[in-house]
Amino acid sequence: MANLSTYIAFLGNAKEAFTHYQDVFGGELQLMSYGDFPPMEGMPFTPDPDTIAHAQLDLDGGTITGGDAMPGEDYVVQGSIYSLLYTLDDVDKARELIQKLVDAGGSIQMPFEPAPWGATYGQVFDKFGVMWSFDVPA
């Protein structure tokens, strides 16, 4: 069965980010550090055993995956070129999730309100710089 999921590379704080996402959204979290794996031949670097090689959060309606970026990579996380779109069927639930992200240090990018196309829509940056778009169809 095919499945498409989002993958986010964090700059050394993937464990904190994914634990936060589980606190906000619920779901089942799996974390694997490089220390959980046997030595990997041919790796172009020696990974810190405490960094996250792979994280997966299975939540209602989707999966978020990610890990810590490779040494020397300095991805810019915050930006509006991408966002995670979470479509829900309950305006109050969407407001609750947005508020949890804001209360934890996030910021509103676009207020969650009725949109011209009939849905209720808004955007928020979480404390890690990831943009979340929330959509509740009419």
N, CA, C and O atoms as a DFTB+ gen file, in Angstrom:
552 C
 N C O
     1  1       0.843      -1.179       0.000
     2  2       0.000       0.000       0.000
     3  2       0.884       1.237       0.000
     4  3       1.806       1.331       0.811
     5  1       0.631       2.167      -0.871
     6  2       1.394       3.420      -0.942
     7  2       0.986       4.340       0.198
     8  3      -0.164       4.340       0.637
     9  1       1.954       5.127       0.671
    10  2       1.687       6.092       1.733
    11  2       2.658       7.251       1.575
    12  3       3.858       7.036       1.408
    13  1       2.157       8.461       1.626
    14  2       2.992       9.655       1.555
    15  2       3.006      10.301       2.921
    16  3       1.952      10.516       3.519
    17  1       4.197      10.615       3.426
    18  2       4.286      11.266       4.718
    19  2       5.295      12.392       4.652
    20  3       6.182      12.405       3.799
    21  1       5.150      13.320       5.549
    22  2       6.046      14.460       5.637
    23  2       7.308      14.063       6.395
    24  3       7.232      13.315       7.369
    25  1       8.468      14.556       5.960
    26  2       9.724      14.306       6.654
    27  2      10.359      15.662       6.950
    28  3      10.552      16.472       6.043
    29  1      10.681      15.907       8.214
    30  2      11.276      17.173       8.631
    31  2      12.643      16.884       9.240
    32  3      12.759      16.064      10.150
    33  1      13.675      17.556       8.739
    34  2      15.019      17.438       9.309
    35  2      15.228      18.584      10.293
    36  3      15.142      19.755       9.922
    37  1      15.500      18.240      11.541
    38  2      15.712      19.242      12.587
    39  2      17.200      19.385      12.877
    40  3      17.992      18.481      12.610
    41  1      17.557      20.521      13.420
    42  2      18.964      20.824      13.705
    43  2      19.344      20.399      15.125
    44  3      19.757      21.222      15.942
    45  1      19.199      19.099      15.403
    46  2      19.621      18.559      16.691
    47  2      18.537      18.512      17.744
    48  3      18.801      18.090      18.870
    49  1      17.321      18.933      17.418
    50  2      16.256      18.921      18.418
    51  2      15.031      18.112      17.970
    52  3      13.903      18.419      18.357
    53  1      15.259      17.090      17.163
    54  2      14.154      16.265      16.655
    55  2      13.401      15.574      17.791
    56  3      12.174      15.482      17.746
    57  1      14.108      15.090      18.798
    58  2      13.436      14.410      19.909
    59  2      12.496      15.371      20.618
    60  3      11.354      15.019      20.917
    61  1      12.969      16.580      20.886
    62  2      12.133      17.589      21.531
    63  2      10.923      17.929      20.655
    64  3       9.801      18.027      21.154
    65  1      11.150      18.108      19.361
    66  2      10.072      18.471      18.446
    67  2       9.012      17.375      18.375
    68  3       7.819      17.660      18.482
    69  1       9.433      16.135      18.197
    70  2       8.459      15.054      18.050
    71  2       7.731      14.760      19.356
    72  3       6.557      14.388      19.334
    73  1       8.400      14.918      20.481
    74  2       7.725      14.763      21.774
    75  2       6.670      15.855      21.929
    76  3       5.572      15.602      22.426
    77  1       7.012      17.069      21.500
    78  2       6.056      18.181      21.530
    79  2       4.855      17.892      20.635
    80  3       3.713      18.103      21.041
    81  1       5.109      17.411      19.423
    82  2       4.009      17.110      18.506
    83  2       3.088      16.029      19.082
    84  3       1.871      16.085      18.904
    85  1       3.671      15.053      19.767
    86  2       2.836      14.035      20.386
    87  2       1.991      14.645      21.509
    88  3       0.829      14.278      21.678
    89  1       2.571      15.572      22.273
    90  2       1.810      16.251      23.327
    91  2       0.645      17.045      22.737
    92  3      -0.446      17.065      23.308
    93  1       0.872      17.693      21.606
    94  2      -0.167      18.522      20.981
    95  2      -1.217      17.670      20.280
    96  3      -2.413      17.845      20.513
    97  1      -0.783      16.758      19.431
    98  2      -1.692      16.038      18.541
    99  2      -2.085      14.642      19.022
   100  3      -3.034      14.053      18.505
   101  1      -1.359      14.110      20.011
   102  2      -1.588      12.726      20.418
   103  2      -0.884      11.794      19.453
   104  3       0.045      12.200      18.755
   105  1      -1.316      10.569      19.414
   106  2      -0.745       9.614      18.478
   107  2       0.337       8.751      19.091
   108  3       0.684       8.881      20.265
   109  1       0.859       7.864      18.255
   110  2       1.891       6.918      18.687
   111  2       3.236       7.356      18.131
   112  3       3.398       7.516      16.922
   113  1       4.202       7.550      19.028
   114  2       5.518       8.058      18.649
   115  2       6.560       6.959      18.738
   116  3       6.619       6.211      19.714
   117  1       7.387       6.875      17.690
   118  2       8.537       5.982      17.675
   119  2       9.781       6.841      17.438
   120  3       9.829       7.617      16.483
   121  1      10.776       6.704      18.299
   122  2      12.043       7.421      18.158
   123  2      13.172       6.412      18.076
   124  3      13.240       5.486      18.885
   125  1      14.060       6.584      17.101
   126  2      15.229       5.721      16.980
   127  2      16.464       6.619      16.888
   128  3      16.580       7.439      15.977
   129  1      17.372       6.457      17.828
   130  2      18.616       7.228      17.788
   131  2      19.669       6.434      17.024
   132  3      19.518       5.233      16.800
   133  1      20.728       7.116      16.630
   134  2      21.816       6.401      15.965
   135  2      22.422       5.350      16.891
   136  3      22.952       4.342      16.424
   137  1      22.345       5.580      18.193
   138  2      22.849       4.606      19.151
   139  2      22.051       3.318      19.191
   140  3      22.526       2.307      19.707
   141  1      20.834       3.347      18.648
   142  2      19.995       2.152      18.602
   143  2      20.394       1.199      17.481
   144  3      19.937       0.056      17.447
   145  1      21.239       1.656      16.569
   146  2      21.633       0.858      15.409
   147  2      23.027       0.278      15.602
   148  3      23.846       0.853      16.320
   149  1      23.301      -0.852      14.971
   150  2      24.678      -1.353      14.975
   151  2      25.541      -0.416      14.123
   152  3      24.996       0.382      13.360
   153  1      26.861      -0.490      14.230
   154  2      27.723       0.365      13.410
   155  2      27.369       0.224      11.923
   156  3      27.135      -0.877      11.426
   157  1      27.337       1.348      11.240
   158  2      26.946       1.347       9.827
   159  2      28.170       1.617       8.963
   160  3      28.745       2.705       8.993
   161  1      28.548       0.620       8.206
   162  2      29.692       0.746       7.304
   163  2      29.371       1.742       6.197
   164  3      28.252       1.782       5.686
   165  1      30.352       2.533       5.840
   166  2      30.197       3.435       4.710
   167  2      29.546       4.760       5.037
   168  3      29.351       5.572       4.132
   169  1      29.199       5.019       6.289
   170  2      28.615       6.316       6.650
   171  2      29.667       7.396       6.439
   172  3      30.820       7.207       6.828
   173  1      29.304       8.514       5.838
   174  2      30.278       9.579       5.587
   175  2      30.623      10.385       6.837
   176  3      31.432      11.311       6.771
   177  1      30.023      10.044       7.962
   178  2      30.307      10.729       9.232
   179  2      30.041       9.745      10.365
   180  3      29.407       8.710      10.165
   181  1      30.522      10.071      11.529
   182  2      30.244       9.255      12.710
   183  2      29.147       9.966      13.487
   184  3      29.391      11.006      14.097
   185  1      27.941       9.410      13.467
   186  2      26.832      10.110      14.111
   187  2      26.925      10.065      15.632
   188  3      27.390       9.087      16.217
   189  1      26.475      11.135      16.249
   190  2      26.329      11.178      17.699
   191  2      25.264      10.137      18.055
   192  3      24.168      10.174      17.495
   193  1      25.556       9.221      18.962
   194  2      24.597       8.150      19.261
   195  2      23.274       8.658      19.844
   196  3      22.277       7.936      19.819
   197  1      23.251       9.886      20.366
   198  2      22.024      10.422      20.957
   199  2      21.143      11.158      19.949
   200  3      19.992      11.465      20.256
   201  1      21.659      11.446      18.754
   202  2      20.833      12.151      17.777
   203  2      19.804      11.193      17.183
   204  3      20.001       9.978      17.150
   205  1      18.718      11.769      16.721
   206  2      17.602      10.975      16.207
   207  2      17.818      10.658      14.734
   208  3      17.894      11.552      13.891
   209  1      17.915       9.379      14.450
   210  2      18.065       8.918      13.074
   211  2      16.702       8.909      12.377
   212  3      16.599       9.223      11.191
   213  1      15.666       8.548      13.124
   214  2      14.326       8.491      12.543
   215  2      13.288       8.625      13.647
   216  3      13.371       7.978      14.690
   217  1      12.309       9.483      13.387
   218  2      11.163       9.636      14.274
   219  2       9.911       9.473      13.433
   220  3       9.861       9.880      12.273
   221  1       8.910       8.872      14.039
   222  2       7.635       8.709      13.336
   223  2       6.504       8.898      14.325
   224  3       6.448       8.233      15.360
   225  1       5.602       9.812      13.997
   226  2       4.413      10.043      14.806
   227  2       3.198       9.714      13.951
   228  3       2.899      10.402      12.975
   229  1       2.509       8.651      14.335
   230  2       1.268       8.253      13.669
   231  2       0.130       8.886      14.448
   232  3      -0.070       8.597      15.628
   233  1      -0.615       9.757      13.770
   234  2      -1.708      10.430      14.438
   235  2      -2.968      10.299      13.614
   236  3      -2.939       9.799      12.490
   237  1      -4.064      10.746      14.171
   238  2      -5.343      10.629      13.486
   239  2      -5.268      11.334      12.139
   240  3      -5.168      12.559      12.082
   241  1      -5.316      10.579      11.075
   242  2      -5.342      11.146       9.731
   243  2      -4.004      11.253       9.041
   244  3      -3.958      11.721       7.903
   245  1      -2.905      10.845       9.667
   246  2      -1.640      10.966       8.961
   247  2      -0.431      10.573       9.776
   248  3      -0.537      10.105      10.910
   249  1       0.719      10.776       9.168
   250  2       2.005      10.445       9.771
   251  2       2.971      11.588       9.531
   252  3       3.024      12.158       8.441
   253  1       3.736      11.917      10.563
   254  2       4.819      12.886      10.436
   255  2       6.102      12.123      10.735
   256  3       6.193      11.439      11.754
   257  1       7.083      12.233       9.867
   258  2       8.365      11.577      10.091
   259  2       9.470      12.623      10.055
   260  3       9.272      13.734       9.562
   261  1      10.626      12.263      10.577
   262  2      11.744      13.191      10.559
   263  2      12.916      12.650      11.344
   264  3      12.972      11.468      11.684
   265  1      13.844      13.535      11.623
   266  2      15.030      13.186      12.382
   267  2      15.941      14.391      12.462
   268  3      15.587      15.488      12.029
   269  1      17.114      14.176      13.020
   270  2      18.106      15.248      13.094
   271  2      18.871      15.311      11.785
   272  3      19.208      14.279      11.203
   273  1      19.144      16.520      11.324
   274  2      19.888      16.731      10.086
   275  2      21.300      16.171      10.227
   276  3      21.819      16.036      11.335
   277  1      21.900      15.853       9.113
   278  2      23.272      15.357       9.108
   279  2      24.222      16.474       9.519
   280  3      23.923      17.645       9.289
   281  1      25.352      16.142      10.118
   282  2      26.314      17.180      10.497
   283  2      26.702      18.031       9.286
   284  3      26.908      17.519       8.186
   285  1      26.794      19.332       9.517
   286  2      27.182      20.251       8.459
   287  2      26.009      20.795       7.664
   288  3      26.176      21.742       6.896
   289  1      24.830      20.219       7.829
   290  2      23.648      20.728       7.147
   291  2      23.013      21.789       8.026
   292  3      22.894      21.609       9.237
   293  1      22.612      22.878       7.428
   294  2      22.020      23.966       8.202
   295  2      20.730      24.443       7.551
   296  3      20.606      25.602       7.155
   297  1      19.778      23.534       7.448
   298  2      18.500      23.848       6.833
   299  2      17.829      25.008       7.559
   300  3      17.872      25.107       8.785
   301  1      17.223      25.864       6.787
   302  2      16.386      26.900       7.368
   303  2      15.004      26.290       7.506
   304  3      14.367      25.959       6.505
   305  1      14.537      26.140       8.731
   306  2      13.254      25.492       8.947
   307  2      12.110      26.469       8.717
   308  3      11.173      26.161       7.981
   309  1      12.177      27.652       9.344
   310  2      11.034      28.556       9.250
   311  2      10.962      29.231       7.899
   312  3      11.946      29.772       7.397
   313  1       9.785      29.187       7.328
   314  2       9.510      29.826       6.060
   315  2       8.101      29.479       5.641
   316  3       7.469      28.609       6.240
   317  1       7.609      30.141       4.630
   318  2       6.241      29.858       4.189
   319  2       6.223      29.143       2.843
   320  3       5.175      29.046       2.204
   321  1       7.374      28.647       2.410
   322  2       7.440      27.920       1.149
   323  2       6.734      26.564       1.271
   324  3       6.325      25.983       0.267
   325  1       6.595      26.075       2.478
   326  2       5.909      24.817       2.732
   327  2       5.129      24.953       4.036
   328  3       5.411      25.837       4.844
   329  1       4.161      24.088       4.234
   330  2       3.483      23.963       5.517
   331  2       2.902      22.560       5.601
   332  3       2.751      21.869       4.594
   333  1       2.585      22.162       6.804
   334  2       1.871      20.914       7.004
   335  2       0.396      21.281       7.056
   336  3      -0.014      22.084       7.894
   337  1      -0.395      20.707       6.179
   338  2      -1.826      20.991       6.125
   339  2      -2.567      19.909       6.895
   340  3      -2.513      18.730       6.546
   341  1      -3.256      20.327       7.941
   342  2      -4.045      19.393       8.738
   343  2      -5.515      19.735       8.527
   344  3      -5.983      20.784       8.971
   345  1      -6.236      18.854       7.854
   346  2      -7.648      19.049       7.579
   347  2      -8.444      18.281       8.621
   348  3      -8.262      17.077       8.805
   349  1      -9.318      18.989       9.289
   350  2     -10.142      18.402      10.348
   351  2     -11.607      18.608      10.010
   352  3     -11.941      19.324       9.065
   353  1     -12.476      17.981      10.783
   354  2     -13.900      18.181      10.557
   355  2     -14.568      18.923      11.707
   356  3     -15.795      18.968      11.788
   357  1     -13.765      19.505      12.600
   358  2     -14.289      20.176      13.786
   359  2     -13.514      21.480      14.021
   360  3     -12.321      21.458      14.324
   361  1     -14.206      22.606      13.875
   362  2     -13.578      23.924      14.050
   363  2     -13.000      24.073      15.458
   364  3     -11.895      24.590      15.625
   365  1     -13.742      23.624      16.463
   366  2     -13.262      23.760      17.844
   367  2     -11.998      22.947      18.086
   368  3     -11.098      23.399      18.793
   369  1     -11.923      21.756      17.508
   370  2     -10.713      20.926      17.650
   371  2      -9.527      21.616      16.983
   372  3      -8.428      21.630      17.539
   373  1      -9.737      22.188      15.798
   374  2      -8.661      22.904      15.117
   375  2      -8.193      24.090      15.973
   376  3      -6.992      24.319      16.118
   377  1      -9.135      24.832      16.531
   378  2      -8.770      25.968      17.399
   379  2      -7.955      25.493      18.608
   380  3      -6.987      26.140      19.008
   381  1      -8.356      24.370      19.176
   382  2      -7.648      23.803      20.329
   383  2      -6.200      23.467      19.969
   384  3      -5.283      23.784      20.726
   385  1      -5.992      22.827      18.817
   386  2      -4.639      22.458      18.396
   387  2      -3.799      23.693      18.104
   388  3      -2.629      23.749      18.481
   389  1      -4.381      24.676      17.441
   390  2      -3.672      25.933      17.164
   391  2      -3.256      26.583      18.473
   392  3      -2.119      27.034      18.611
   393  1      -4.169      26.633      19.434
   394  2      -3.863      27.260      20.717
   395  2      -2.739      26.533      21.444
   396  3      -1.892      27.169      22.072
   397  1      -2.726      25.201      21.364
   398  2      -1.640      24.435      22.001
   399  2      -0.296      24.791      21.375
   400  3       0.698      24.940      22.085
   401  1      -0.258      24.927      20.055
   402  2       0.992      25.298      19.384
   403  2       1.434      26.701      19.782
   404  3       2.620      26.938      20.011
   405  1       0.486      27.630      19.865
   406  2       0.801      29.009      20.246
   407  2       1.238      29.075      21.708
   408  3       2.227      29.732      22.032
   409  1       0.505      28.400      22.589
   410  2       0.837      28.421      24.019
   411  2       2.228      27.871      24.305
   412  3       2.859      28.250      25.291
   413  1       2.703      26.982      23.445
   414  2       4.025      26.378      23.637
   415  2       5.143      27.212      23.012
   416  3       6.303      26.799      23.022
   417  1       4.805      28.377      22.472
   418  2       5.848      29.241      21.908
   419  2       5.696      29.514      20.432
   420  3       6.568      30.144      19.833
   421  1       4.613      29.059      19.828
   422  2       4.373      29.321      18.413
   423  2       3.767      30.698      18.189
   424  3       3.542      31.451      19.137
   425  1       3.503      31.019      16.924
   426  2       2.918      32.320      16.601
   427  2       1.946      32.182      15.426
   428  3       2.147      31.380      14.515
   429  1       0.901      32.981      15.481
   430  2      -0.105      32.974      14.420
   431  2       0.478      33.626      13.175
   432  3       1.013      34.733      13.239
   433  1       0.376      32.944      12.051
   434  2       0.780      33.492      10.758
   435  2      -0.446      34.092      10.062
   436  3      -0.378      35.182       9.493
   437  1      -1.563      33.366      10.118
   438  2      -2.826      33.813       9.533
   439  2      -3.933      33.373      10.491
   440  3      -4.033      32.189      10.813
   441  1      -4.766      34.314      10.951
   442  2      -5.813      33.931      11.905
   443  2      -6.725      32.834      11.351
   444  3      -7.003      32.790      10.152
   445  1      -7.175      31.969      12.222
   446  2      -8.075      30.873      11.866
   447  2      -9.491      31.437      11.824
   448  3     -10.108      31.701      12.856
   449  1      -9.982      31.613      10.611
   450  2     -11.296      32.227      10.436
   451  2     -11.899      31.796       9.104
   452  3     -11.226      31.161       8.293
   453  1     -13.181      32.145       8.875
   454  2     -13.797      31.765       7.602
   455  2     -12.999      32.310       6.416
   456  3     -12.598      33.473       6.394
   457  1     -12.780      31.436       5.437
   458  2     -12.005      31.783       4.246
   459  2     -12.955      32.031       3.068
   460  3     -14.099      31.575       3.094
   461  1     -12.496      32.744       2.044
   462  2     -13.352      33.039       0.889
   463  2     -13.919      31.794       0.199
   464  3     -14.983      31.869      -0.417
   465  1     -13.235      30.663       0.289
   466  2     -13.704      29.446      -0.381
   467  2     -14.683      28.646       0.480
   468  3     -15.099      27.554       0.093
   469  1     -15.053      29.184       1.646
   470  2     -16.082      28.551       2.459
   471  2     -15.581      27.759       3.643
   472  3     -16.354      27.478       4.559
   473  1     -14.329      27.393       3.657
   474  2     -13.758      26.645       4.780
   475  2     -13.367      27.618       5.893
   476  3     -13.415      28.835       5.716
   477  1     -12.983      27.063       7.032
   478  2     -12.329      27.842       8.077
   479  2     -10.858      27.458       7.993
   480  3     -10.517      26.275       8.011
   481  1      -9.985      28.461       7.902
   482  2      -8.581      28.205       7.581
   483  2      -7.690      29.178       8.358
   484  3      -8.061      30.327       8.594
   485  1      -6.516      28.697       8.746
   486  2      -5.528      29.545       9.395
   487  2      -4.168      28.873       9.397
   488  3      -4.036      27.687       9.097
   489  1      -3.149      29.671       9.748
   490  2      -1.777      29.159       9.767
   491  2      -1.077      29.601      11.050
   492  3      -1.325      30.688      11.571
   493  1      -0.198      28.733      11.543
   494  2       0.584      29.029      12.741
   495  2       1.981      28.437      12.568
   496  3       2.140      27.331      12.053
   497  1       2.989      29.192      13.007
   498  2       4.341      28.643      13.101
   499  2       4.494      28.061      14.490
   500  3       4.174      28.728      15.474
   501  1       4.981      26.817      14.595
   502  2       5.236      26.264      15.918
   503  2       6.576      26.792      16.438
   504  3       7.276      27.524      15.738
   505  1       6.918      26.420      17.646
   506  2       8.142      26.951      18.267
   507  2       9.423      26.468      17.587
   508  3      10.508      26.968      17.885
   509  1       9.304      25.506      16.681
   510  2      10.461      25.006      15.942
   511  2      10.583      25.646      14.561
   512  3      11.526      25.359      13.823
   513  1       9.626      26.518      14.209
   514  2       9.664      27.191      12.921
   515  2       8.895      26.473      11.826
   516  3       8.920      26.906      10.674
   517  1       8.213      25.384      12.159
   518  2       7.424      24.641      11.179
   519  2       6.054      25.310      11.059
   520  3       5.406      25.602      12.064
   521  1       5.622      25.549       9.811
   522  2       4.326      26.175       9.595
   523  2       3.250      25.118       9.446
   524  3       3.375      24.187       8.651
   525  1       2.196      25.276      10.221
   526  2       1.033      24.397      10.201
   527  2      -0.145      25.171       9.636
   528  3      -0.463      26.261      10.111
   529  1      -0.792      24.612       8.625
   530  2      -2.025      25.169       8.092
   531  2      -3.167      24.263       8.567
   532  3      -3.089      23.038       8.471
   533  1      -4.213      24.887       9.073
   534  2      -5.376      24.137       9.550
   535  2      -6.559      24.491       8.678
   536  3      -6.801      25.663       8.389
   537  1      -7.295      23.476       8.260
   538  2      -8.416      23.650       7.358
   539  2      -9.587      22.812       7.838
   540  3      -9.449      21.619       8.105
   541  1     -10.748      23.459       7.945
   542  2     -11.979      22.743       8.244
   543  2     -12.957      23.097       7.129
   544  3     -13.470      24.215       7.080
   545  1     -13.217      22.137       6.226
   546  2     -14.139      22.414       5.114
   547  2     -15.528      22.793       5.615
   548  3     -15.939      22.398       6.707
   549  1     -16.236      23.559       4.807
   550  2     -17.590      24.002       5.161
   551  2     -18.515      22.805       5.272
   552  3     -19.700      22.966       5.563
